[in-house]
Amino acid sequence: MSADPAEPVYRNPVLDADWSDPDVIRVGDDFYLTASSFGRVPGLPLLHSRDLVNWTLVGHALQRLEPESEFAVPRHDCGVWAPSLRHHDGRFWIFWGDPDRGVFQVNAPEIRGPWTRPHLVKAGKGLIDPCPLWDDETGEAYLVHAWAKSRSGVKNRLTGHRMHPHGTELLDEGKVIVDGDRIPGWFTLEGPKLYRHDGWFWILAPAGGVETGWQGAFRSRAFFGPYEEKVVLEQKDTDVNGPHQGGWVRTPSGEDWFLHFQQRGAYGRVVHLQPMRWDGGGGGWPVIGDDGAPVAEHRRPDLPPQPTAAPATDDDFPGGRPGRQWQWTANPRDGWATHHSADGLRLTCVRTPDAHDLRALPNVLTQRLPGTPCTVEVDLRLDDGEPGARAGLAVLGDAYSWIGLQRGPDGTVRLVHRFAETVADQERDAAPPRPAPGGRARLRVDIGAGARCRFSYDTGDTADTGDGTGEGGFRPSGQVFAATPWRWVGALLGLVALAPTGQGHAGTATFTQFRIRIQEKRADR
């Protein structure tokens, strides 16, 4: 949540949407953050801030997922897991784990690129959450990573390697440097971030699971250990469940801060900013938050005031191009979106055998669900096309619901509203189809507390309101739909155009004036 720079305090979360597994660095007076992007494209989002509170999205480091053939279809919980962002030798570096292939890195001279193509540093299944360290004192380089039991049969331990200073390869077979099974009460140790401070090697790593866990700190005089541990952030009597997994950053004036996530169901993993200090004046353990408990609000960092800012959500799609906030659910193909000279997103009604299930479609353009109650609206026009061509606005997760337009066998366009339950393999009508004169509609989703979604529409037809009021304007459609997350990803807002299998061009759909209006009252708070 962005903050008024005139206020002396900020309020958490500072990023109130699914910016999962954040990592942060400072370069000069600028702070940069990246996050998990899993199977969405482009991946590895890049955010910028000058005050650690107000953030903007400035680009992505990964334009396509590789191997491209494997990500030609949605793999919502695969792909880019828990990246680490670093700046070394005049370049930006991002390391991440693909749980099915291994540890990758990309690098660039500037945050906006150009970024290199992904380079495989260590091949293997279940290698996740890697973090590099270049030790300026010795010139040595290291890498630590965690394990995903779903792929490797191993978890709750951290493995360390010596790394070539060029960041291209590892120099040994690796050694378990922290074994969570040997620490009473610890489980699901993962997400390590590696630092050098005050003569110690430090690993900040969470444990206990994303919804219920805590943040741990480990320290050793030697990289390969032995390490001692301490819990440095946990829920205590606050309402911030599972506060953990993030990064430490120091401001130019010497203040220390920690950015981490909180798992909030359909909203995904929202990002909190915690004050951090070192007990003993720097010679001891880190103390995060209010004596180890997360803060809901706090004095702002000692940094120059900045204008209120947040990652963009609204879009007029100038030239037919979606803004940076949008991601496809798989590697995009030529022809899905048409560039043109005016405003508006012109999507091709892509023919597919999976027209009955949006979760299986690669051509859904998505952005994150806001973490606060909001109203989402977009104008839609269904252009010339064949029977069965359809397009609409979706709330997408393990279950989904969408509202939009569909062309019938007689060529007329009707307003449709459909949904699919988590266990269902195809969608059903959420409301009876209704006429949509002119093939146009304004679509709306009101998202309230608990990510409960109320769909409505305005087709401009005042003759039949559909709700018995006898008035024009927006009309409710169907029952309230509770948004659901994927396994690791929060629910998504989506724009989609599709058609059943067949021959030839099936038509296009044009979306204009996409808007999200945030309400003042925060959901679930």
Short mmCIF file of C-alpha atoms in Angstrom, two decimals:
data_model
loop_
_atom_site.label_atom_id
_atom_site.label_comp_id
_atom_site.label_asym_id
_atom_site.label_seq_id
_atom_site.Cartn_x
_atom_site.Cartn_y
_atom_site.Cartn_z
CA MET A 1 0.00 0.00 0.00
CA SER A 2 1.58 3.31 -1.04
CA ALA A 3 1.84 6.06 1.55
CA ASP A 4 1.35 9.81 1.62
CA PRO A 5 4.89 11.23 1.79
CA ALA A 6 3.62 13.95 4.16
CA GLU A 7 2.76 11.34 6.79
CA PRO A 8 5.52 10.47 9.26
CA VAL A 9 4.57 6.77 9.23
CA TYR A 10 3.94 4.11 6.62
CA ARG A 11 1.47 1.24 6.88
CA ASN A 12 1.89 -2.39 5.88
CA PRO A 13 1.68 -4.02 3.47
CA VAL A 14 3.72 -1.67 1.28
CA LEU A 15 2.95 -3.85 -1.76
CA ASP A 16 -0.62 -5.02 -1.33
CA ALA A 17 -0.78 -7.70 -4.02
CA ASP A 18 0.95 -10.97 -4.88
CA TRP A 19 4.64 -10.01 -5.14
CA SER A 20 5.71 -13.41 -3.91
CA ASP A 21 9.11 -14.22 -2.33
CA PRO A 22 10.55 -10.68 -2.59
CA ASP A 23 14.25 -9.87 -2.63
CA VAL A 24 15.67 -6.36 -2.45
CA ILE A 25 18.95 -4.50 -2.96
CA ARG A 26 20.20 -0.92 -2.93
CA VAL A 27 22.40 0.59 -5.64
CA GLY A 28 23.31 4.17 -4.82
CA ASP A 29 20.11 5.96 -3.84
CA ASP A 30 17.86 3.46 -5.60
CA PHE A 31 16.21 0.33 -4.26
CA TYR A 32 15.25 -2.57 -6.51
CA LEU A 33 13.03 -5.57 -5.85
CA THR A 34 12.20 -8.75 -7.73
CA ALA A 35 9.73 -11.54 -6.97
CA SER A 36 8.61 -14.98 -8.08
CA SER A 37 6.67 -15.09 -11.35
CA PHE A 38 6.20 -18.88 -11.65
CA GLY A 39 4.73 -19.77 -15.08
CA ARG A 40 3.65 -16.28 -16.18
CA VAL A 41 5.35 -14.35 -18.99
CA PRO A 42 7.19 -12.02 -18.94
CA GLY A 43 8.81 -13.17 -15.72
CA LEU A 44 11.07 -11.78 -12.99
CA PRO A 45 9.34 -8.44 -12.33
CA LEU A 46 11.61 -5.49 -11.56
CA LEU A 47 10.39 -2.84 -9.12
CA HIS A 48 12.03 0.45 -8.16
CA SER A 49 11.76 2.71 -5.12
CA ARG A 50 13.58 5.62 -3.52
CA ASP A 51 12.01 5.27 -0.06
CA LEU A 52 11.22 1.52 0.38
CA VAL A 53 7.52 2.39 0.71
CA ASN A 54 6.42 3.61 -2.72
CA TRP A 55 7.23 1.20 -5.54
CA THR A 56 6.78 1.20 -9.31
CA LEU A 57 7.12 -1.64 -11.80
CA VAL A 58 9.88 -0.76 -14.31
CA GLY A 59 10.14 -3.98 -16.32
CA HIS A 60 10.90 -7.70 -16.36
CA ALA A 61 14.20 -9.53 -16.64
CA LEU A 62 12.84 -12.64 -18.35
CA GLN A 63 10.94 -12.25 -21.62
CA ARG A 64 10.24 -15.95 -22.23
CA LEU A 65 10.40 -19.13 -20.17
CA GLU A 66 12.71 -21.92 -21.28
CA PRO A 67 12.55 -24.50 -22.63
CA GLU A 68 9.90 -22.72 -24.67
CA SER A 69 8.04 -25.89 -25.63
CA GLU A 70 7.41 -26.81 -21.99
CA PHE A 71 5.88 -23.40 -21.28
CA ALA A 72 3.72 -23.25 -24.42
CA VAL A 73 0.86 -24.23 -22.09
CA PRO A 74 0.10 -22.96 -18.58
CA ARG A 75 2.21 -24.38 -15.77
CA HIS A 76 0.90 -22.07 -13.08
CA ASP A 77 2.97 -23.32 -10.15
CA CYS A 78 6.20 -24.07 -12.04
CA GLY A 79 8.84 -21.87 -13.68
CA VAL A 80 10.47 -19.09 -11.66
CA TRP A 81 10.62 -19.76 -7.91
CA ALA A 82 12.03 -17.37 -5.28
CA PRO A 83 14.66 -15.29 -7.11
CA SER A 84 17.61 -13.50 -5.50
CA LEU A 85 18.66 -10.08 -6.79
CA ARG A 86 22.23 -8.81 -6.39
CA HIS A 87 24.53 -6.11 -7.80
CA HIS A 88 28.16 -7.08 -8.36
CA ASP A 89 31.00 -5.86 -10.57
CA GLY A 90 28.81 -3.20 -12.17
CA ARG A 91 26.04 -5.62 -13.14
CA PHE A 92 22.66 -6.72 -11.83
CA TRP A 93 22.29 -10.45 -11.23
CA ILE A 94 19.20 -12.57 -10.63
CA PHE A 95 19.44 -16.24 -9.62
CA TRP A 96 16.35 -18.44 -9.32
CA GLY A 97 15.38 -22.07 -9.11
CA ASP A 98 13.18 -23.88 -11.59
CA PRO A 99 12.12 -26.89 -9.48
CA ASP A 100 12.08 -29.14 -12.52
CA ARG A 101 15.38 -28.10 -14.14
CA GLY A 102 17.79 -26.42 -11.72
CA VAL A 103 19.40 -23.11 -10.80
CA PHE A 104 19.46 -20.35 -13.43
CA GLN A 105 20.85 -16.83 -13.60
CA VAL A 106 20.50 -13.77 -15.81
CA ASN A 107 22.45 -10.51 -15.59
CA ALA A 108 22.43 -7.01 -17.07
CA PRO A 109 24.40 -3.74 -16.95
CA GLU A 110 21.26 -1.76 -16.02
CA ILE A 111 18.07 -2.74 -14.22
CA ARG A 112 16.08 -2.16 -17.42
CA GLY A 113 18.45 -4.40 -19.36
CA PRO A 114 19.36 -5.74 -21.71
CA TRP A 115 19.26 -8.96 -19.71
CA THR A 116 21.13 -12.06 -20.84
CA ARG A 117 19.32 -15.25 -21.74
CA PRO A 118 18.93 -17.72 -18.86
CA HIS A 119 22.11 -19.62 -18.03
CA LEU A 120 21.88 -22.97 -16.21
CA VAL A 121 24.28 -22.83 -13.26
CA LYS A 122 23.35 -26.16 -11.66
CA ALA A 123 21.11 -28.81 -13.20
CA GLY A 124 18.86 -30.98 -11.09
CA LYS A 125 15.34 -31.50 -9.79
CA GLY A 126 14.16 -29.81 -6.62
CA LEU A 127 16.87 -27.13 -6.53
CA ILE A 128 15.09 -23.97 -5.36
CA ASP A 129 15.62 -20.57 -3.77
CA PRO A 130 19.28 -20.02 -4.75
CA CYS A 131 21.21 -17.00 -3.51
CA PRO A 132 24.76 -15.98 -4.51
CA LEU A 133 27.36 -14.09 -2.48
CA TRP A 134 30.50 -12.39 -3.73
CA ASP A 135 32.77 -11.94 -0.72
CA ASP A 136 34.55 -8.62 -1.19
CA GLU A 137 36.99 -9.47 1.61
CA THR A 138 38.39 -12.62 0.00
CA GLY A 139 37.32 -12.46 -3.65
CA GLU A 140 35.57 -15.81 -3.22
CA ALA A 141 32.03 -16.45 -4.45
CA TYR A 142 29.42 -18.77 -2.96
CA LEU A 143 25.90 -20.01 -3.57
CA VAL A 144 23.32 -21.49 -1.21
CA HIS A 145 20.02 -23.13 -2.17
CA ALA A 146 17.10 -25.03 -0.67
CA TRP A 147 15.25 -28.17 -1.77
CA ALA A 148 11.70 -28.94 -2.95
CA LYS A 149 10.61 -32.34 -1.64
CA SER A 150 7.99 -32.67 -4.40
CA ARG A 151 10.82 -33.06 -6.95
CA SER A 152 13.80 -34.32 -4.97
CA GLY A 153 12.39 -36.15 -1.98
CA VAL A 154 14.48 -33.79 0.18
CA LYS A 155 13.55 -30.66 2.11
CA ASN A 156 14.34 -28.75 5.30
CA ARG A 157 18.01 -28.28 4.51
CA LEU A 158 20.28 -25.75 2.84
CA THR A 159 23.14 -26.72 0.55
CA GLY A 160 26.20 -24.52 0.00
CA HIS A 161 28.66 -24.34 -2.90
CA ARG A 162 31.74 -22.44 -3.85
CA MET A 163 30.93 -20.59 -7.07
CA HIS A 164 33.08 -19.26 -9.90
CA PRO A 165 33.34 -15.45 -9.50
CA HIS A 166 31.88 -15.10 -13.00
CA GLY A 167 28.64 -16.63 -11.64
CA THR A 168 28.49 -19.20 -14.42
CA GLU A 169 29.31 -22.45 -12.64
CA LEU A 170 29.77 -24.09 -9.25
CA LEU A 171 33.18 -25.33 -8.16
CA ASP A 172 32.22 -28.30 -5.98
CA GLU A 173 29.50 -30.91 -5.42
CA GLY A 174 27.98 -28.97 -2.54
CA LYS A 175 27.57 -29.63 1.15
CA VAL A 176 24.59 -29.42 3.50
CA ILE A 177 25.46 -26.43 5.64
CA VAL A 178 22.19 -26.18 7.60
CA ASP A 179 20.08 -29.28 8.32
CA GLY A 180 16.68 -28.26 9.67
CA ASP A 181 15.97 -31.81 10.81
CA ARG A 182 18.69 -31.36 13.43
CA ILE A 183 17.05 -28.23 14.87
CA PRO A 184 14.22 -29.07 17.30
CA GLY A 185 10.86 -27.85 16.05
CA TRP A 186 12.07 -26.60 12.68
CA PHE A 187 10.53 -27.77 9.42
CA THR A 188 10.27 -26.58 5.79
CA LEU A 189 13.48 -24.56 5.96
CA GLU A 190 13.82 -22.74 2.61
CA GLY A 191 14.23 -19.34 0.92
CA PRO A 192 17.80 -18.55 2.07
CA LYS A 193 19.36 -15.13 1.52
CA LEU A 194 23.14 -15.03 1.97
CA TYR A 195 25.10 -12.04 3.36
CA ARG A 196 28.48 -11.11 4.84
CA HIS A 197 28.31 -8.82 7.88
CA ASP A 198 30.59 -7.99 10.80
CA GLY A 199 32.94 -10.90 10.05
CA TRP A 200 30.11 -13.46 9.88
CA PHE A 201 28.42 -15.34 7.09
CA TRP A 202 24.70 -14.75 7.54
CA ILE A 203 21.82 -16.74 6.10
CA LEU A 204 18.35 -15.27 6.59
CA ALA A 205 15.92 -18.09 5.89
CA PRO A 206 12.28 -18.86 6.73
CA ALA A 207 10.86 -22.08 8.11
CA GLY A 208 7.51 -23.44 9.26
CA GLY A 209 5.53 -23.03 6.04
CA VAL A 210 4.18 -20.00 4.21
CA GLU A 211 0.99 -19.59 6.27
CA THR A 212 2.30 -20.34 9.75
CA GLY A 213 6.07 -19.99 9.72
CA TRP A 214 8.77 -17.69 11.03
CA GLN A 215 11.97 -15.98 9.92
CA GLY A 216 15.24 -17.48 11.04
CA ALA A 217 18.80 -16.15 11.06
CA PHE A 218 21.90 -18.34 10.87
CA ARG A 219 25.51 -17.26 11.37
CA SER A 220 28.94 -18.80 11.06
CA ARG A 221 32.54 -17.57 10.82
CA ALA A 222 33.07 -19.96 7.88
CA PHE A 223 30.77 -20.38 4.91
CA PHE A 224 30.50 -24.16 5.26
CA GLY A 225 29.64 -23.84 8.97
CA PRO A 226 28.91 -24.81 11.60
CA TYR A 227 25.96 -22.37 11.88
CA GLU A 228 24.02 -21.31 14.93
CA GLU A 229 20.41 -20.20 14.58
CA LYS A 230 17.81 -17.88 16.08
CA VAL A 231 14.18 -16.99 15.31
CA VAL A 232 14.18 -13.26 14.52
CA LEU A 233 10.59 -12.62 13.30
CA GLU A 234 7.33 -14.41 14.08
CA GLN A 235 3.62 -13.66 14.31
CA LYS A 236 3.35 -13.42 18.10
CA ASP A 237 0.10 -11.59 18.97
CA THR A 238 -0.25 -9.78 15.63
CA ASP A 239 -2.57 -10.64 12.72
CA VAL A 240 0.36 -11.10 10.31
CA ASN A 241 0.49 -14.85 9.81
CA GLY A 242 3.69 -16.53 8.64
CA PRO A 243 5.84 -13.37 8.42
CA HIS A 244 8.95 -14.53 6.57
CA GLN A 245 11.04 -14.94 3.41
CA GLY A 246 12.48 -11.73 2.13
CA GLY A 247 15.59 -9.61 2.03
CA TRP A 248 17.66 -7.24 4.16
CA VAL A 249 18.72 -3.85 2.83
CA ARG A 250 20.67 -0.93 4.34
CA THR A 251 19.96 2.73 3.51
CA PRO A 252 22.70 5.30 2.80
CA SER A 253 22.35 6.64 6.35
CA GLY A 254 22.94 3.17 7.84
CA GLU A 255 19.38 2.15 8.70
CA ASP A 256 18.51 -1.52 8.24
CA TRP A 257 15.19 -2.77 6.87
CA PHE A 258 13.68 -6.14 6.02
CA LEU A 259 11.08 -6.78 3.30
CA HIS A 260 9.11 -10.03 3.57
CA PHE A 261 5.81 -11.55 2.53
CA GLN A 262 2.58 -12.57 4.24
CA GLN A 263 0.40 -15.28 2.70
CA ARG A 264 -3.20 -14.02 2.33
CA GLY A 265 -5.10 -16.70 0.48
CA ALA A 266 -6.59 -15.51 -2.82
CA TYR A 267 -4.59 -12.27 -2.56
CA GLY A 268 -1.34 -14.21 -2.67
CA ARG A 269 1.80 -13.07 -0.86
CA VAL A 270 1.71 -9.38 0.01
CA VAL A 271 4.89 -7.52 0.99
CA HIS A 272 5.61 -5.92 4.37
CA LEU A 273 8.46 -3.59 5.38
CA GLN A 274 9.98 -4.14 8.83
CA PRO A 275 12.53 -2.07 10.72
CA MET A 276 15.67 -4.02 11.54
CA ARG A 277 18.56 -3.45 13.93
CA TRP A 278 21.46 -5.42 15.33
CA ASP A 279 21.51 -6.15 19.04
CA GLY A 280 24.72 -5.17 20.72
CA GLY A 281 25.08 -2.24 18.32
CA GLY A 282 25.91 -4.42 15.32
CA GLY A 283 27.89 -7.23 16.90
CA GLY A 284 24.97 -9.53 17.62
CA TRP A 285 21.81 -10.92 16.06
CA PRO A 286 19.36 -9.03 13.86
CA VAL A 287 16.19 -7.81 15.57
CA ILE A 288 13.33 -7.44 13.06
CA GLY A 289 10.06 -5.59 13.57
CA ASP A 290 8.97 -4.69 17.10
CA ASP A 291 11.30 -6.95 19.08
CA GLY A 292 10.65 -9.81 16.67
CA ALA A 293 6.97 -9.15 15.93
CA PRO A 294 5.82 -7.59 12.63
CA VAL A 295 4.68 -3.97 12.75
CA ALA A 296 1.45 -2.75 11.18
CA GLU A 297 2.82 0.77 10.90
CA HIS A 298 6.11 2.44 11.69
CA ARG A 299 8.18 5.56 11.26
CA ARG A 300 9.16 5.94 7.64
CA PRO A 301 12.74 5.16 6.59
CA ASP A 302 15.19 8.04 6.85
CA LEU A 303 15.08 8.75 3.13
CA PRO A 304 14.03 11.76 1.04
CA PRO A 305 10.23 11.97 0.69
CA GLN A 306 8.89 10.59 -2.57
CA PRO A 307 5.58 10.99 -4.40
CA THR A 308 2.92 8.42 -3.61
CA ALA A 309 3.30 5.56 -6.07
CA ALA A 310 2.31 1.94 -6.64
CA PRO A 311 2.64 -0.55 -9.50
CA ALA A 312 0.26 0.42 -12.31
CA THR A 313 -3.09 -1.32 -12.71
CA ASP A 314 -5.19 0.84 -15.08
CA ASP A 315 -4.61 0.59 -18.81
CA ASP A 316 -5.88 2.22 -22.00
CA PHE A 317 -3.65 -0.09 -24.08
CA PRO A 318 -2.16 2.64 -26.31
CA GLY A 319 -1.23 1.23 -29.70
CA GLY A 320 -2.81 -2.07 -28.71
CA ARG A 321 0.03 -2.86 -26.31
CA PRO A 322 -0.64 -4.01 -22.75
CA GLY A 323 1.22 -2.24 -19.94
CA ARG A 324 4.00 -3.80 -17.85
CA GLN A 325 1.53 -5.03 -15.24
CA TRP A 326 0.16 -7.70 -17.60
CA GLN A 327 1.51 -11.23 -18.01
CA TRP A 328 0.42 -14.13 -20.19
CA THR A 329 -0.27 -17.50 -18.60
CA ALA A 330 2.36 -19.11 -20.89
CA ASN A 331 4.86 -18.07 -23.55
CA PRO A 332 2.94 -15.82 -25.96
CA ARG A 333 2.64 -16.47 -29.69
CA ASP A 334 2.50 -14.07 -32.59
CA GLY A 335 -1.00 -12.98 -33.47
CA TRP A 336 -2.60 -13.09 -30.03
CA ALA A 337 -2.62 -9.27 -29.77
CA THR A 338 -2.66 -6.85 -32.71
CA HIS A 339 -0.70 -3.58 -32.57
CA HIS A 340 -2.47 -0.60 -34.13
CA SER A 341 -2.50 3.20 -34.07
CA ALA A 342 -5.35 3.76 -31.60
CA ASP A 343 -6.04 2.83 -27.96
CA GLY A 344 -7.50 -0.51 -26.98
CA LEU A 345 -6.32 -4.08 -26.64
CA ARG A 346 -7.30 -6.09 -29.72
CA LEU A 347 -7.13 -9.81 -28.93
CA THR A 348 -7.61 -12.59 -31.45
CA CYS A 349 -10.28 -15.15 -30.56
CA VAL A 350 -7.76 -17.98 -30.47
CA ARG A 351 -9.14 -21.33 -31.52
CA THR A 352 -8.61 -24.00 -28.87
CA PRO A 353 -9.87 -27.44 -27.84
CA ASP A 354 -9.83 -26.11 -24.24
CA ALA A 355 -12.54 -23.48 -24.70
CA HIS A 356 -14.45 -25.14 -21.83
CA ASP A 357 -11.70 -24.37 -19.25
CA LEU A 358 -9.84 -21.04 -18.99
CA ARG A 359 -7.27 -22.60 -16.65
CA ALA A 360 -5.83 -24.58 -19.57
CA LEU A 361 -5.44 -21.59 -21.91
CA PRO A 362 -2.04 -19.97 -22.57
CA ASN A 363 -3.59 -16.85 -24.13
CA VAL A 364 -5.07 -15.31 -20.96
CA LEU A 365 -3.61 -11.88 -20.19
CA THR A 366 -3.43 -11.47 -16.41
CA GLN A 367 -2.51 -9.11 -13.64
CA ARG A 368 -2.46 -9.44 -9.86
CA LEU A 369 -5.60 -9.25 -7.76
CA PRO A 370 -5.42 -6.16 -5.49
CA GLY A 371 -5.23 -6.94 -1.79
CA THR A 372 -7.89 -4.36 -0.88
CA PRO A 373 -11.59 -4.18 -1.78
CA CYS A 374 -11.89 -2.75 -5.26
CA THR A 375 -14.00 -2.42 -8.38
CA VAL A 376 -12.61 -3.68 -11.69
CA GLU A 377 -14.14 -2.48 -14.96
CA VAL A 378 -13.38 -2.82 -18.66
CA ASP A 379 -15.21 -2.09 -21.92
CA LEU A 380 -15.49 -4.98 -24.37
CA ARG A 381 -16.51 -5.13 -28.02
CA LEU A 382 -16.79 -8.49 -29.78
CA ASP A 383 -15.95 -7.83 -33.41
CA ASP A 384 -16.77 -9.85 -36.53
CA GLY A 385 -16.37 -13.52 -35.87
CA GLU A 386 -17.76 -17.02 -36.10
CA PRO A 387 -20.32 -18.66 -33.81
CA GLY A 388 -18.74 -19.65 -30.51
CA ALA A 389 -16.23 -16.78 -30.47
CA ARG A 390 -16.17 -15.25 -27.01
CA ALA A 391 -14.23 -12.86 -24.80
CA GLY A 392 -14.43 -11.50 -21.30
CA LEU A 393 -13.12 -10.50 -17.89
CA ALA A 394 -12.13 -13.32 -15.53
CA VAL A 395 -11.14 -13.89 -11.91
CA LEU A 396 -8.85 -16.87 -12.32
CA GLY A 397 -7.51 -19.44 -9.88
CA ASP A 398 -8.02 -23.11 -9.03
CA ALA A 399 -11.67 -22.12 -9.44
CA TYR A 400 -12.66 -19.31 -11.76
CA SER A 401 -15.52 -17.15 -12.99
CA TRP A 402 -15.78 -14.87 -16.01
CA ILE A 403 -18.27 -12.55 -17.64
CA GLY A 404 -18.24 -11.47 -21.26
CA LEU A 405 -19.71 -11.75 -24.75
CA GLN A 406 -20.28 -14.72 -27.04
CA ARG A 407 -21.49 -14.92 -30.64
CA GLY A 408 -24.33 -17.37 -31.19
CA PRO A 409 -25.16 -19.63 -34.18
CA ASP A 410 -27.46 -16.95 -35.59
CA GLY A 411 -24.73 -14.31 -35.47
CA THR A 412 -26.18 -12.38 -32.53
CA VAL A 413 -24.02 -11.55 -29.51
CA ARG A 414 -25.13 -12.36 -25.99
CA LEU A 415 -23.85 -11.52 -22.53
CA VAL A 416 -22.64 -14.71 -20.82
CA HIS A 417 -21.41 -15.43 -17.29
CA ARG A 418 -19.74 -18.73 -16.47
CA PHE A 419 -17.76 -20.41 -13.69
CA ALA A 420 -15.86 -23.60 -12.91
CA GLU A 421 -15.31 -25.14 -9.49
CA THR A 422 -11.91 -26.34 -8.35
CA VAL A 423 -12.72 -29.99 -9.01
CA ALA A 424 -14.61 -29.37 -12.28
CA ASP A 425 -13.01 -29.98 -15.66
CA GLN A 426 -15.35 -27.66 -17.51
CA GLU A 427 -17.34 -24.49 -16.87
CA ARG A 428 -21.08 -23.96 -16.35
CA ASP A 429 -23.42 -21.00 -16.69
CA ALA A 430 -23.45 -18.73 -13.65
CA ALA A 431 -26.43 -16.80 -15.08
CA PRO A 432 -28.71 -17.11 -18.12
CA PRO A 433 -27.34 -15.53 -21.33
CA ARG A 434 -28.79 -12.09 -22.14
CA PRO A 435 -28.93 -9.93 -25.27
CA ALA A 436 -25.97 -7.62 -25.92
CA PRO A 437 -27.08 -5.18 -28.62
CA GLY A 438 -24.23 -4.01 -30.83
CA GLY A 439 -21.89 -6.65 -29.43
CA ARG A 440 -20.68 -4.33 -26.65
CA ALA A 441 -20.69 -4.34 -22.86
CA ARG A 442 -19.07 -2.67 -19.88
CA LEU A 443 -18.01 -5.45 -17.49
CA ARG A 444 -17.52 -5.07 -13.75
CA VAL A 445 -16.32 -7.12 -10.80
CA ASP A 446 -16.74 -5.73 -7.27
CA ILE A 447 -14.23 -7.52 -5.04
CA GLY A 448 -14.96 -7.29 -1.33
CA ALA A 449 -13.52 -8.67 1.89
CA GLY A 450 -12.31 -12.24 1.61
CA ALA A 451 -11.89 -11.79 -2.17
CA ARG A 452 -15.63 -12.28 -2.66
CA CYS A 453 -16.51 -11.19 -6.19
CA ARG A 454 -19.81 -9.79 -7.45
CA PHE A 455 -20.05 -9.65 -11.24
CA SER A 456 -22.20 -7.13 -13.12
CA TYR A 457 -22.56 -5.72 -16.62
CA ASP A 458 -23.96 -2.85 -18.64
CA THR A 459 -24.89 -3.57 -22.26
CA GLY A 460 -26.55 -0.19 -22.79
CA ASP A 461 -29.90 -1.94 -23.19
CA THR A 462 -32.45 -0.10 -21.03
CA ALA A 463 -35.38 -2.21 -22.20
CA ASP A 464 -34.52 -5.21 -20.06
CA THR A 465 -32.50 -4.64 -16.92
CA GLY A 466 -32.43 -8.34 -16.08
CA ASP A 467 -32.91 -7.70 -12.36
CA GLY A 468 -36.48 -6.44 -12.30
CA THR A 469 -35.59 -2.86 -11.44
CA GLY A 470 -36.67 -1.37 -14.76
CA GLU A 471 -33.55 0.83 -14.75
CA GLY A 472 -30.49 0.93 -16.97
CA GLY A 473 -26.84 0.87 -15.94
CA PHE A 474 -24.97 -1.97 -14.28
CA ARG A 475 -26.95 -5.10 -13.50
CA PRO A 476 -25.77 -7.86 -11.15
CA SER A 477 -25.12 -11.29 -12.60
CA GLY A 478 -25.03 -14.64 -10.85
CA GLN A 479 -24.07 -15.49 -7.30
CA VAL A 480 -21.13 -14.10 -5.36
CA PHE A 481 -17.94 -15.95 -6.32
CA ALA A 482 -15.14 -16.43 -3.77
CA ALA A 483 -11.81 -16.13 -5.57
CA THR A 484 -9.34 -18.95 -4.97
CA PRO A 485 -5.55 -19.05 -5.34
CA TRP A 486 -3.48 -21.55 -7.25
CA ARG A 487 -1.15 -23.70 -5.15
CA TRP A 488 1.56 -21.02 -4.82
CA VAL A 489 0.02 -18.11 -6.75
CA GLY A 490 -2.74 -15.71 -5.75
CA ALA A 491 -5.88 -15.29 -7.84
CA LEU A 492 -5.48 -13.33 -11.08
CA LEU A 493 -7.55 -10.87 -13.05
CA GLY A 494 -7.67 -11.96 -16.67
CA LEU A 495 -8.69 -10.78 -20.14
CA VAL A 496 -9.31 -13.53 -22.66
CA ALA A 497 -10.59 -14.07 -26.20
CA LEU A 498 -11.14 -17.57 -27.60
CA ALA A 499 -13.14 -19.75 -29.96
CA PRO A 500 -13.78 -23.48 -30.43
CA THR A 501 -11.64 -25.49 -32.82
CA GLY A 502 -12.26 -25.00 -36.51
CA GLN A 503 -10.82 -23.48 -39.64
CA GLY A 504 -9.94 -19.88 -40.43
CA HIS A 505 -10.07 -16.62 -38.48
CA ALA A 506 -12.62 -16.69 -35.63
CA GLY A 507 -12.79 -12.94 -34.98
CA THR A 508 -11.35 -10.44 -32.53
CA ALA A 509 -12.29 -8.72 -29.28
CA THR A 510 -11.32 -5.20 -28.26
CA PHE A 511 -10.86 -4.21 -24.60
CA THR A 512 -10.70 -0.52 -23.62
CA GLN A 513 -10.58 1.58 -20.45
CA PHE A 514 -9.44 -1.05 -17.99
CA ARG A 515 -9.81 0.49 -14.53
CA ILE A 516 -9.35 -0.61 -10.91
CA ARG A 517 -10.85 1.64 -8.22
CA ILE A 518 -9.50 0.84 -4.76
CA GLN A 519 -11.82 1.28 -1.80
CA GLU A 520 -10.51 2.77 1.40
CA LYS A 521 -11.38 -0.09 3.73
CA ARG A 522 -8.83 -2.90 3.55
CA ALA A 523 -10.00 -6.45 3.07
CA ASP A 524 -9.63 -8.84 6.04
CA ARG A 525 -8.26 -6.13 8.30
#
